[in-house]
Amino acid sequence: MAKYIFVTGGVVSSLGKGISAASLGRLLEARTLKVTMLKCDPYINVDPGTMNPYQHGEVYVTVDGAETDLDLGHYERFLDVDMHRINNITAGQIYESVIAKERQGEFLGATIQVIPHITDEIKNRFKTVAKGFDVVVIEIGGTVGDIESLPFLEAARQMKLDAGRDEVLYLHVTLIPYLKSSDELKTKPTQHSVNKLREIGIDPDIIICRTEKPLGTELKSKIALFCSVPREAVIEAPDVAHIYEVPLLFEKQGLDEQILMLLRMRSQRKNLEEWQKMVEQLKTAKEDISIAIAGKYTKLKDAYKSIEEALAHAGLANGIKVRMKYVDVESQGIEELDTVHGILVPGGFGDRGIEGKIKAIQYAREKKVPFLGLCLGMQLATVEIARNVLGLKEANSTEFNPDTKHPIIDLLPEQKKIKEKGATMRLGSFPCHLKKESLAYKAYNQSSIHERHRHRYELNSKYRDALEDAGFLVTGEYTEKGLAEIMEFIHHPWHLSVQFHPEFQSRPNRPHPLFKSFVAAAIRHMRSLLEPKPDRQEREKPPRQTHSRLKTEHTTIKLGASQLSLNIPAITEGQA
Ligand code: GLN
């Protein structure tokens, strides 16, 4: 039977509870234990798919197409195992299924209440996730004291009664604030937060203290005394330069030993060497490059969490530090791109900032700066080439202009029928076939891949031939449906965009091939900027491949003014 470790948070939100939980998972995995993770989100939304990233950060997509909390990304990156739909539950899902059961008559005669009906449903989810594993780490979202998280905490409390004393452990992540005026670290908020947890009936076994200054033995003893835990159970979590250092910091303080002892598990051989080597490499990378992320949520780093991580992994693989520069071309101006070595346009919804992103893509194409477009990034790269290379000035996605004369990006007929917004996009993992001699094939070094999707719109196949004639080739395809998944502009050193989200599959130990290749191209670009300018003949080399070899057979349409334009009602994704 699996052991349960509950991770709660105190004092403030954004303490990095997810990273603490993932680091703990990593440490237990290093002990050759079979570990899985579960994130409980106390909000009423069924999933975060319809939420604004300003409220929630990135929506992480699992292989089975669930739109989940970004902590699942940390779990996958730290544990290097795929998470699934069952690894993230929300209060909305719990209520939805309890109410559905009530309607079916499953509880005939009963008054449906938070305790026991909601808590039982939560506990069932805990037990389902735990099946087949040695340990399940369950992170409860929110901060202790919030009304919303109470049913989850109550279910966590009951688990000790259900499963037994040695089967369940509670770990509380809290903040030890530093007061500049008195030059002191303060433990009082932690004491209060632990008391709050006790009121609910949970005695924490281990306290993880987030702190910007070292705690020292005296403060550790004080926290131990007031919170009623042994001193070894007070673990310090200082700010670190790289999140991947956290498991090593915990290990140094014996967190894994503590857990094994408290859960009465036999200690297994430890294997953290590879992880240590990776962290060492992260720390020692000296030279750095700058990559612009031309997005919309430039002030909220969490909105592009997996992209940031994928770039860091790619930097690691190339032995270089990647600096990310968030650029909103519309408000900051195109000159912001003059100092970067690569331009990335991430996914997104809604028409805000679209023209700025198109300008950034045009800049990348014309100045031959390596360009990576992700999802919306690929759709906009297509619009850019249609407008500025094919001369279809009005080309657009019907997401932004439903009446455009050139709907170069459009909904498939099945998407046009969809009215409900929740979980109705093309979601999850789909196969993609790569064309030989493409940049993509070179990067992946195989012809068949699987990548995760989250979008509604697709390349309009009617324009495919015209785009390919201009050198913008479909080099990756979902052949079953004839959908363009990867596009490359061949009159450019590295211009590649994808309809999927490769960032979700990048791991520190297995950097994503496209990110790795993109960063390598950015390094080449940086070095070329340092070299003396070659003469004109050299600069005007023929394109790197003849696109006739890569071109696919397609029915050509005329792109004249007479071309049929689809009249589709405005559909904009409300949020996300
Ligand atoms: N808004 C676009 C679509 O729905 C792109 C989505 C994305 O970038 N994830 O197709």
Coordinates of C-alpha atoms and ligand atoms in Angstrom, one line a residue:
M1 CA 0.0 0.0 0.0
A2 CA 1.2 3.5 -0.8
K3 CA 2.3 6.0 1.9
Y4 CA 0.8 9.5 1.8
I5 CA 2.8 12.7 2.2
F6 CA 0.7 15.9 2.4
V7 CA 2.3 19.2 1.6
T8 CA 0.5 22.3 2.9
G9 CA 1.5 26.0 2.7
G10 CA 1.4 28.7 5.4
V11 CA 1.7 32.5 5.8
V12 CA 1.6 33.5 2.2
S13 CA 1.1 32.0 -1.3
S14 CA 3.8 31.7 -3.9
L15 CA 6.3 30.1 -1.5
G16 CA 7.3 27.5 -4.1
K17 CA 5.3 24.8 -2.5
G18 CA 5.2 23.0 -5.8
I19 CA 8.9 23.0 -6.1
S20 CA 9.3 21.8 -2.6
A21 CA 6.8 18.9 -3.3
A22 CA 8.5 18.1 -6.6
S23 CA 12.0 18.1 -4.9
L24 CA 10.8 15.8 -2.3
G25 CA 9.4 13.5 -4.9
R26 CA 12.7 13.6 -6.7
L27 CA 14.6 12.6 -3.5
L28 CA 12.3 9.7 -2.8
E29 CA 12.6 8.6 -6.4
A30 CA 16.4 8.7 -6.0
R31 CA 15.8 6.1 -3.3
T32 CA 14.4 3.9 -6.0
L33 CA 10.9 4.3 -4.7
K34 CA 7.9 4.5 -7.1
V35 CA 6.6 8.0 -6.5
T36 CA 3.6 9.8 -7.9
M37 CA 2.2 13.3 -7.2
L38 CA -1.2 14.9 -6.9
K39 CA -2.1 18.6 -6.9
C40 CA -5.3 19.7 -5.2
D41 CA -6.6 23.0 -6.4
P42 CA -9.3 24.5 -4.1
Y43 CA -11.0 26.7 -6.8
I44 CA -14.4 25.9 -8.2
N45 CA -13.3 25.9 -11.9
V46 CA -13.3 22.3 -13.2
D47 CA -9.9 23.0 -14.7
P48 CA -7.7 26.0 -15.3
G49 CA -8.4 25.9 -19.0
T50 CA -10.7 28.9 -19.0
M51 CA -8.7 31.0 -16.5
N52 CA -6.6 34.0 -17.2
P53 CA -2.8 33.4 -16.8
Y54 CA -2.6 36.5 -14.7
Q55 CA -4.7 34.7 -12.1
H56 CA -3.3 31.3 -12.5
G57 CA 0.0 31.2 -14.5
E58 CA 0.5 28.8 -17.3
V59 CA -2.0 26.0 -18.1
Y60 CA 0.0 22.8 -18.3
V61 CA -1.2 20.1 -20.7
T62 CA -0.7 16.4 -19.9
V63 CA -0.2 13.7 -22.5
D64 CA -3.9 12.6 -22.1
G65 CA -5.0 16.2 -22.8
A66 CA -5.9 17.5 -19.4
E67 CA -5.5 21.2 -18.8
T68 CA -3.8 21.4 -15.4
D69 CA -2.0 23.4 -12.9
L70 CA 1.6 24.5 -13.7
D71 CA 2.9 22.5 -10.7
L72 CA 2.3 19.4 -12.8
G73 CA 5.1 20.8 -15.0
H74 CA 7.4 20.9 -12.0
Y75 CA 6.4 17.3 -11.1
E76 CA 7.2 16.1 -14.6
R77 CA 10.5 17.9 -14.8
F78 CA 11.7 16.9 -11.4
L79 CA 10.5 13.3 -11.5
D80 CA 10.8 12.7 -15.3
V81 CA 7.5 10.8 -15.3
D82 CA 4.4 11.7 -17.2
M83 CA 1.5 13.1 -15.1
H84 CA -2.1 12.4 -16.2
R85 CA -5.6 13.8 -15.8
I86 CA -5.9 12.1 -12.4
N87 CA -2.8 13.9 -11.0
N88 CA -4.7 17.3 -10.6
I89 CA -8.0 17.7 -8.9
T90 CA -10.0 20.8 -8.3
A91 CA -12.9 21.6 -5.9
G92 CA -15.0 22.1 -9.1
Q93 CA -14.3 18.5 -10.2
I94 CA -15.1 17.1 -6.8
Y95 CA -18.4 19.0 -6.5
E96 CA -19.3 18.1 -10.1
S97 CA -19.0 14.4 -9.5
V98 CA -20.7 14.4 -6.1
I99 CA -23.7 16.4 -7.6
A100 CA -23.8 14.0 -10.6
K101 CA -23.9 11.0 -8.2
E102 CA -26.7 12.7 -6.2
R103 CA -28.7 13.2 -9.3
Q104 CA -28.3 9.6 -10.3
G105 CA -29.7 8.7 -6.9
E106 CA -26.5 7.2 -5.5
F107 CA -27.1 8.7 -2.1
L108 CA -30.9 8.3 -1.9
G109 CA -32.2 9.4 1.4
A110 CA -29.1 11.3 2.5
T111 CA -28.5 15.0 2.9
I112 CA -25.3 15.7 0.9
Q113 CA -22.8 17.5 3.0
V114 CA -19.1 18.6 2.9
I115 CA -18.3 16.0 5.5
P116 CA -18.6 13.1 4.6
H117 CA -19.7 13.3 0.9
I118 CA -17.2 15.9 -0.4
T119 CA -14.3 14.6 1.8
D120 CA -15.1 11.0 0.8
E121 CA -14.9 11.9 -2.8
I122 CA -11.6 13.7 -2.2
K123 CA -10.2 10.7 -0.3
N124 CA -11.3 8.3 -3.1
R125 CA -9.2 10.4 -5.6
F126 CA -6.2 10.2 -3.2
K127 CA -6.5 6.5 -3.1
T128 CA -7.0 6.1 -6.9
V129 CA -3.8 8.1 -7.6
A130 CA -1.8 6.1 -5.1
K131 CA -2.6 2.7 -6.7
G132 CA 0.6 0.9 -7.8
F133 CA 3.0 3.4 -6.1
D134 CA 5.1 3.3 -3.0
V135 CA 4.6 7.0 -2.1
V136 CA 2.2 9.7 -3.2
V137 CA 3.1 13.3 -2.5
I138 CA -0.2 15.4 -2.3
E139 CA 0.2 19.1 -2.6
I140 CA -2.8 21.1 -1.3
G141 CA -3.1 24.4 -3.1
G142 CA -3.8 27.7 -1.3
T143 CA -2.7 28.8 2.2
V144 CA -3.8 27.2 5.5
G145 CA -6.6 29.4 6.8
D146 CA -8.3 29.9 3.5
I147 CA -11.9 28.8 3.5
E148 CA -11.6 27.1 0.1
S149 CA -9.0 24.6 1.0
L150 CA -10.7 23.4 4.2
P151 CA -12.4 20.3 2.6
F152 CA -9.0 19.1 1.2
L153 CA -7.3 19.6 4.5
E154 CA -10.1 17.8 6.3
A155 CA -9.7 14.9 3.9
A156 CA -6.0 14.9 4.5
R157 CA -6.6 14.8 8.3
Q158 CA -9.0 11.9 7.9
M159 CA -6.4 9.9 5.8
K160 CA -4.3 9.3 9.0
L161 CA -7.4 7.7 10.6
D162 CA -8.2 5.7 7.4
A163 CA -4.7 4.5 6.4
G164 CA -2.9 4.4 9.8
R165 CA -0.3 6.4 11.7
D166 CA 2.8 5.2 9.9
E167 CA 1.2 5.6 6.5
V168 CA 0.7 9.4 6.5
L169 CA 3.0 12.3 6.9
Y170 CA 2.3 16.1 7.0
L171 CA 4.8 18.6 5.7
H172 CA 4.2 22.3 6.1
V173 CA 6.0 24.9 3.9
T174 CA 6.1 28.3 5.5
L175 CA 7.8 31.7 5.4
I176 CA 10.3 33.1 7.8
P177 CA 10.2 36.8 6.9
Y178 CA 13.2 39.0 7.3
L179 CA 12.7 42.5 8.8
K180 CA 15.2 44.9 7.4
S181 CA 14.7 47.6 10.1
S182 CA 15.5 45.3 12.9
D183 CA 17.8 43.0 10.9
E184 CA 15.9 40.0 12.1
L185 CA 14.2 36.8 10.9
K186 CA 10.7 36.4 12.4
T187 CA 9.2 33.1 13.4
K188 CA 5.9 34.3 14.7
P189 CA 3.9 34.0 11.4
T190 CA 5.1 30.3 11.2
Q191 CA 4.0 29.7 14.7
H192 CA 0.5 31.1 13.9
S193 CA 0.3 29.1 10.7
V194 CA 1.2 25.9 12.5
N195 CA -1.5 26.7 15.1
K196 CA -4.0 27.2 12.4
L197 CA -3.1 23.8 11.0
R198 CA -3.5 22.3 14.5
E199 CA -7.0 23.8 14.8
I200 CA -8.0 21.7 11.8
G201 CA -6.5 18.7 13.5
I202 CA -3.3 18.3 11.5
D203 CA 0.1 18.1 13.4
P204 CA 2.9 18.8 10.9
D205 CA 5.7 16.4 11.1
I206 CA 8.2 18.5 9.1
I207 CA 8.4 22.2 8.6
I208 CA 10.1 23.6 5.5
C209 CA 11.1 27.2 6.1
R210 CA 11.4 29.6 3.1
T211 CA 13.9 32.2 4.0
E212 CA 16.2 34.7 2.3
K213 CA 18.8 34.6 5.1
P214 CA 20.3 31.5 6.8
L215 CA 18.3 30.4 9.8
G216 CA 21.1 29.2 12.1
T217 CA 20.8 26.6 14.8
E218 CA 19.2 29.0 17.3
L219 CA 16.2 29.9 15.1
K220 CA 15.8 26.3 14.0
S221 CA 15.6 25.2 17.6
K222 CA 13.1 28.0 18.3
I223 CA 10.9 26.9 15.4
A224 CA 11.2 23.3 16.5
L225 CA 10.1 24.2 20.1
F226 CA 7.2 26.3 19.2
C227 CA 5.9 24.0 16.5
S228 CA 6.5 20.8 18.4
V229 CA 8.8 19.0 16.0
P230 CA 12.3 17.7 16.4
R231 CA 15.0 20.1 15.3
E232 CA 16.1 17.9 12.4
A233 CA 12.5 18.3 11.1
V234 CA 13.0 22.0 10.6
I235 CA 14.3 22.2 7.0
E236 CA 15.7 25.4 5.6
A237 CA 14.8 26.4 2.1
P238 CA 16.8 29.5 1.1
D239 CA 16.4 31.4 -2.2
V240 CA 18.4 29.6 -4.9
A241 CA 19.7 30.6 -8.3
H242 CA 18.3 27.4 -9.9
I243 CA 15.3 25.5 -8.8
Y244 CA 17.0 22.2 -9.5
E245 CA 19.3 22.8 -6.6
V246 CA 16.4 22.4 -4.1
P247 CA 16.4 18.6 -3.9
L248 CA 20.1 18.7 -3.2
L249 CA 19.7 21.3 -0.4
F250 CA 16.9 19.2 1.2
E251 CA 19.0 16.0 0.9
K252 CA 21.9 17.7 2.6
Q253 CA 19.6 18.5 5.6
G254 CA 18.5 14.8 5.7
L255 CA 14.9 15.4 4.6
D256 CA 14.7 12.0 2.9
E257 CA 16.1 10.3 5.9
Q258 CA 13.5 11.9 8.1
I259 CA 10.7 10.9 5.9
L260 CA 11.8 7.3 5.6
M261 CA 12.1 7.1 9.3
L262 CA 8.7 8.7 10.0
L263 CA 7.0 6.5 7.5
R264 CA 8.9 3.4 8.7
M265 CA 10.2 2.7 5.2
R266 CA 13.4 0.8 4.6
S267 CA 16.2 3.0 3.3
Q268 CA 17.2 2.3 -0.2
R269 CA 20.3 3.1 -2.2
K270 CA 20.5 6.7 -3.1
N271 CA 21.2 7.8 -6.7
L272 CA 21.5 11.5 -7.1
E273 CA 24.8 11.7 -9.1
E274 CA 23.3 12.6 -12.4
W275 CA 21.2 15.3 -10.8
Q276 CA 24.2 16.7 -9.0
K277 CA 26.2 16.8 -12.3
M278 CA 23.3 18.6 -14.0
V279 CA 23.1 21.3 -11.2
E280 CA 26.9 21.7 -11.4
Q281 CA 26.7 22.3 -15.1
L282 CA 23.9 24.9 -14.6
K283 CA 26.0 26.8 -12.1
T284 CA 29.2 26.8 -14.2
A285 CA 27.8 27.9 -17.6
K286 CA 29.6 31.2 -18.2
E287 CA 28.8 32.7 -21.5
D288 CA 25.2 33.7 -22.1
I289 CA 22.8 34.5 -24.9
S290 CA 19.7 36.6 -24.9
I291 CA 16.4 35.2 -26.2
A292 CA 13.4 37.5 -26.6
I293 CA 10.0 36.2 -25.7
A294 CA 7.5 38.3 -27.6
G295 CA 4.4 37.6 -25.6
K296 CA 1.5 39.2 -24.0
Y297 CA 2.0 38.4 -20.3
T298 CA 5.4 40.1 -20.1
K299 CA 5.0 41.0 -16.5
L300 CA 4.0 37.6 -15.2
K301 CA 6.8 35.1 -15.4
D302 CA 4.6 32.2 -14.4
A303 CA 2.6 32.5 -17.6
Y304 CA 5.5 31.0 -19.6
K305 CA 7.0 28.7 -17.0
S306 CA 7.5 25.7 -19.2
I307 CA 9.1 27.8 -21.9
E308 CA 11.5 29.3 -19.5
E309 CA 12.4 25.9 -18.2
A310 CA 12.8 24.4 -21.7
L311 CA 15.1 27.3 -22.7
A312 CA 17.2 26.7 -19.5
H313 CA 17.4 23.0 -20.3
A314 CA 18.5 23.8 -23.9
G315 CA 21.1 26.2 -22.5
L316 CA 22.4 23.4 -20.3
A317 CA 22.7 21.1 -23.2
N318 CA 24.6 23.7 -25.1
G319 CA 26.8 24.7 -22.2
I320 CA 25.5 28.3 -22.1
K321 CA 23.2 30.4 -19.9
V322 CA 20.1 31.6 -21.6
R323 CA 18.8 35.0 -20.6
M324 CA 15.1 35.7 -21.3
K325 CA 14.0 39.1 -22.3
Y326 CA 10.3 39.7 -22.3
V327 CA 9.4 42.1 -25.0
D328 CA 6.0 43.7 -25.9
V329 CA 6.9 45.1 -29.3
E330 CA 3.8 47.3 -29.3
S331 CA 4.6 49.2 -26.2
Q332 CA 8.4 49.0 -26.0
G333 CA 9.3 49.3 -29.7
I334 CA 11.0 47.0 -32.2
E335 CA 14.5 48.3 -31.2
E336 CA 14.2 46.1 -28.1
L337 CA 15.0 43.2 -30.4
D338 CA 18.3 44.6 -31.6
T339 CA 20.3 43.1 -28.8
V340 CA 18.8 39.6 -28.8
H341 CA 20.2 36.4 -30.4
G342 CA 16.9 34.6 -30.9
I343 CA 13.2 35.4 -31.0
L344 CA 10.5 33.2 -29.6
V345 CA 6.8 33.8 -30.0
P346 CA 4.8 31.8 -27.5
G347 CA 1.2 30.5 -27.5
G348 CA -1.7 32.7 -26.7
F349 CA -5.3 33.6 -27.1
G350 CA -7.2 36.7 -28.0
D351 CA -6.2 39.6 -30.3
R352 CA -4.3 41.8 -27.8
G353 CA -0.6 42.3 -28.8
I354 CA -1.1 40.3 -32.1
E355 CA 0.3 43.0 -34.5
G356 CA 3.3 43.5 -32.2
K357 CA 4.1 39.8 -32.4
I358 CA 3.7 39.8 -36.1
K359 CA 6.2 42.6 -36.3
A360 CA 8.7 40.7 -34.1
I361 CA 8.4 37.7 -36.5
Q362 CA 8.9 39.9 -39.5
Y363 CA 12.0 41.3 -37.8
A364 CA 13.3 37.8 -37.2
R365 CA 12.7 36.8 -40.8
E366 CA 14.2 39.9 -42.4
K367 CA 17.2 40.2 -40.0
K368 CA 17.8 36.4 -40.1
V369 CA 17.6 36.1 -36.3
P370 CA 16.8 32.5 -35.2
F371 CA 13.0 32.3 -34.7
L372 CA 10.9 29.7 -32.8
G373 CA 7.1 30.0 -33.0
L374 CA 5.0 28.0 -30.6
C375 CA 1.3 27.4 -31.4
L376 CA 0.0 30.9 -31.8
G377 CA 3.6 31.7 -32.8
M378 CA 3.3 29.4 -35.8
Q379 CA -0.1 30.8 -36.8
L380 CA 1.3 34.3 -36.7
A381 CA 4.5 33.3 -38.6
T382 CA 2.1 32.1 -41.3
V383 CA 0.1 35.3 -41.3
E384 CA 3.4 37.3 -41.4
I385 CA 4.7 35.4 -44.5
A386 CA 1.3 35.5 -46.2
R387 CA 1.1 39.3 -45.8
N388 CA 4.7 40.2 -46.4
V389 CA 6.0 37.5 -48.7
L390 CA 2.9 36.4 -50.6
G391 CA 1.5 39.9 -50.6
L392 CA -1.8 38.9 -49.1
K393 CA -2.1 42.1 -47.1
E394 CA -5.3 41.1 -45.4
A395 CA -4.3 37.6 -44.4
N396 CA -5.2 36.8 -40.8
S397 CA -6.5 34.2 -38.5
T398 CA -10.3 34.0 -38.2
E399 CA -9.7 34.1 -34.4
F400 CA -8.8 37.8 -34.9
N401 CA -10.8 38.7 -37.9
P402 CA -13.6 36.4 -38.7
D403 CA -14.3 38.2 -42.0
T404 CA -10.8 38.3 -43.3
K405 CA -10.4 37.9 -47.1
H406 CA -7.6 35.5 -46.5
P407 CA -8.4 33.2 -43.6
I408 CA -4.9 31.6 -43.6
I409 CA -5.5 30.3 -40.1
D410 CA -9.0 28.9 -39.5
L411 CA -11.2 26.5 -37.6
L412 CA -11.8 23.0 -38.9
P413 CA -15.4 22.2 -39.5
E414 CA -15.7 20.1 -36.3
Q415 CA -14.4 23.1 -34.2
K416 CA -17.0 25.4 -35.9
K417 CA -19.7 23.4 -34.3
I418 CA -18.4 23.7 -30.8
K419 CA -20.1 26.1 -28.5
E420 CA -18.8 25.2 -25.0
K421 CA -15.4 26.6 -24.1
G422 CA -14.2 24.1 -21.4
A423 CA -11.8 21.3 -22.6
T424 CA -13.0 21.5 -26.2
M425 CA -9.8 22.5 -28.0
R426 CA -7.4 20.0 -29.7
L427 CA -5.8 18.8 -26.5
G428 CA -3.1 16.4 -25.6
S429 CA -0.6 14.3 -27.5
F430 CA -0.9 13.7 -31.3
P431 CA 1.5 12.0 -33.7
C432 CA 3.5 14.0 -36.2
H433 CA 5.4 12.8 -39.2
L434 CA 8.6 14.6 -40.1
K435 CA 10.0 15.3 -43.5
K436 CA 13.6 14.2 -44.1
E437 CA 16.1 16.9 -44.7
S438 CA 14.2 19.4 -42.5
L439 CA 15.6 21.2 -39.5
A440 CA 13.0 19.4 -37.4
Y441 CA 14.1 16.0 -38.6
K442 CA 17.7 16.9 -38.0
A443 CA 16.9 18.0 -34.4
Y444 CA 14.7 15.0 -33.5
N445 CA 16.7 12.5 -35.5
Q446 CA 13.6 10.4 -36.2
S447 CA 10.7 10.7 -38.5
S448 CA 7.8 10.0 -36.1
I449 CA 7.2 12.0 -32.9
H450 CA 4.4 12.8 -30.5
E451 CA 3.8 16.3 -29.1
R452 CA 1.2 17.9 -26.9
H453 CA -1.4 20.4 -28.3
R454 CA -3.8 23.0 -26.9
H455 CA -5.4 25.1 -29.6
R456 CA -8.5 25.5 -31.7
Y457 CA -7.2 26.9 -35.0
E458 CA -5.1 25.3 -37.7
L459 CA -3.3 26.2 -40.9
N460 CA -5.9 26.5 -43.7
S461 CA -4.8 23.8 -46.1
K462 CA -6.0 25.9 -49.1
Y463 CA -3.0 28.1 -48.7
R464 CA -0.5 25.4 -48.2
D465 CA 0.8 25.3 -51.8
A466 CA 1.2 29.0 -52.0
L467 CA 3.1 29.1 -48.8
E468 CA 5.3 26.2 -49.8
D469 CA 6.1 27.9 -53.1
A470 CA 7.3 30.9 -51.1
G471 CA 9.7 28.6 -49.2
F472 CA 7.5 28.2 -46.1
L473 CA 7.3 24.5 -45.9
V474 CA 5.3 22.1 -43.9
T475 CA 8.0 19.8 -42.5
G476 CA 5.9 18.1 -39.8
E477 CA 2.4 16.8 -40.4
Y478 CA -0.4 15.0 -38.6
T479 CA -0.8 12.7 -41.6
E480 CA -4.1 11.2 -40.6
K481 CA -5.8 14.6 -40.9
G482 CA -3.4 16.3 -43.2
L483 CA -2.7 19.0 -40.6
A484 CA 0.4 21.1 -40.6
E485 CA 2.3 20.7 -37.3
I486 CA 5.7 22.1 -38.1
M487 CA 6.6 24.8 -40.6
E488 CA 10.1 26.1 -41.7
F489 CA 11.0 29.1 -43.8
I490 CA 13.9 27.9 -45.9
H491 CA 15.3 31.3 -46.9
H492 CA 16.6 31.7 -43.4
P493 CA 19.2 30.1 -41.2
W494 CA 16.7 28.9 -38.5
H495 CA 13.0 29.8 -38.8
L496 CA 10.9 27.0 -37.4
S497 CA 7.5 27.0 -35.8
V498 CA 5.2 24.4 -34.5
Q499 CA 1.5 24.0 -33.9
F500 CA 2.1 22.1 -30.7
H501 CA 3.8 22.9 -27.3
P502 CA 7.2 21.3 -27.2
E503 CA 8.0 23.1 -24.0
F504 CA 5.8 20.6 -22.0
Q505 CA 8.1 17.7 -22.9
S506 CA 11.4 19.2 -22.0
R507 CA 13.3 17.9 -19.0
P508 CA 16.5 19.0 -17.4
N509 CA 18.1 15.6 -18.2
R510 CA 16.4 15.4 -21.6
P511 CA 16.3 18.8 -23.2
H512 CA 13.7 19.1 -26.0
P513 CA 15.4 18.7 -29.4
L514 CA 13.8 21.8 -31.0
F515 CA 14.7 24.0 -28.1
K516 CA 18.2 22.6 -28.1
S517 CA 18.6 23.2 -31.8
F518 CA 17.1 26.7 -31.5
V519 CA 19.5 27.7 -28.7
A520 CA 22.4 26.3 -30.8
A521 CA 21.2 28.5 -33.7
A522 CA 21.1 31.5 -31.4
I523 CA 24.6 30.8 -30.3
R524 CA 25.8 30.6 -33.9
H525 CA 23.9 33.9 -34.5
M526 CA 25.6 35.6 -31.5
R527 CA 29.0 34.4 -32.7
S528 CA 28.3 35.6 -36.3
L529 CA 27.6 39.0 -34.9
L530 CA 31.0 39.1 -33.3
E531 CA 32.8 38.1 -36.5
P532 CA 33.8 40.6 -39.2
K533 CA 31.1 41.0 -41.8
P534 CA 31.6 38.6 -44.8
D535 CA 31.5 40.1 -48.3
R536 CA 28.2 40.4 -50.2
Q537 CA 28.6 37.2 -52.3
E538 CA 29.1 35.1 -49.2
R539 CA 26.0 36.7 -47.5
E540 CA 23.8 35.9 -50.4
K541 CA 24.3 32.1 -50.3
P542 CA 21.6 30.0 -51.9
P543 CA 18.9 28.8 -49.4
R544 CA 20.0 25.8 -47.3
Q545 CA 17.7 23.4 -49.1
T546 CA 15.8 23.3 -52.3
H547 CA 12.3 23.3 -51.3
S548 CA 11.1 21.4 -54.3
R549 CA 12.6 18.3 -52.7
L550 CA 10.6 18.9 -49.5
K551 CA 7.5 20.2 -51.1
T552 CA 4.3 18.1 -50.8
E553 CA 1.6 17.6 -53.3
H554 CA -1.4 19.8 -52.8
T555 CA -4.3 21.3 -54.7
T556 CA -3.4 24.8 -55.6
I557 CA -5.9 27.6 -55.2
K558 CA -5.8 30.9 -56.8
L559 CA -5.1 33.7 -54.3
G560 CA -6.8 36.4 -56.3
A561 CA -9.4 38.8 -55.0
S562 CA -12.0 36.4 -56.2
Q563 CA -11.0 33.8 -53.7
L564 CA -13.8 32.5 -51.5
S565 CA -13.6 34.0 -48.1
L566 CA -15.3 32.1 -45.3
N567 CA -17.7 34.0 -43.3
I568 CA -17.3 32.7 -39.8
P569 CA -18.7 34.2 -36.6
A570 CA -16.3 35.8 -34.2
I571 CA -14.9 33.3 -31.8
T572 CA -12.4 34.5 -29.3
E573 CA -11.2 32.4 -26.4
G574 CA -12.4 34.3 -23.4
Q575 CA -9.3 33.8 -21.3
A576 CA -6.1 31.8 -21.0
Ligands
GLN1 N1 -5.4 30.9 -30.1 C1 -4.8 29.9 -30.9 C2 -5.7 28.7 -31.1 O1 -6.6 28.5 -30.3 C3 -3.4 29.4 -30.4 C4 -3.5 28.7 -29.1 C5 -2.2 28.6 -28.4 O2 -1.2 29.3 -28.7 N2 -2.1 27.7 -27.4 O3 -5.6 28.0 -32.1

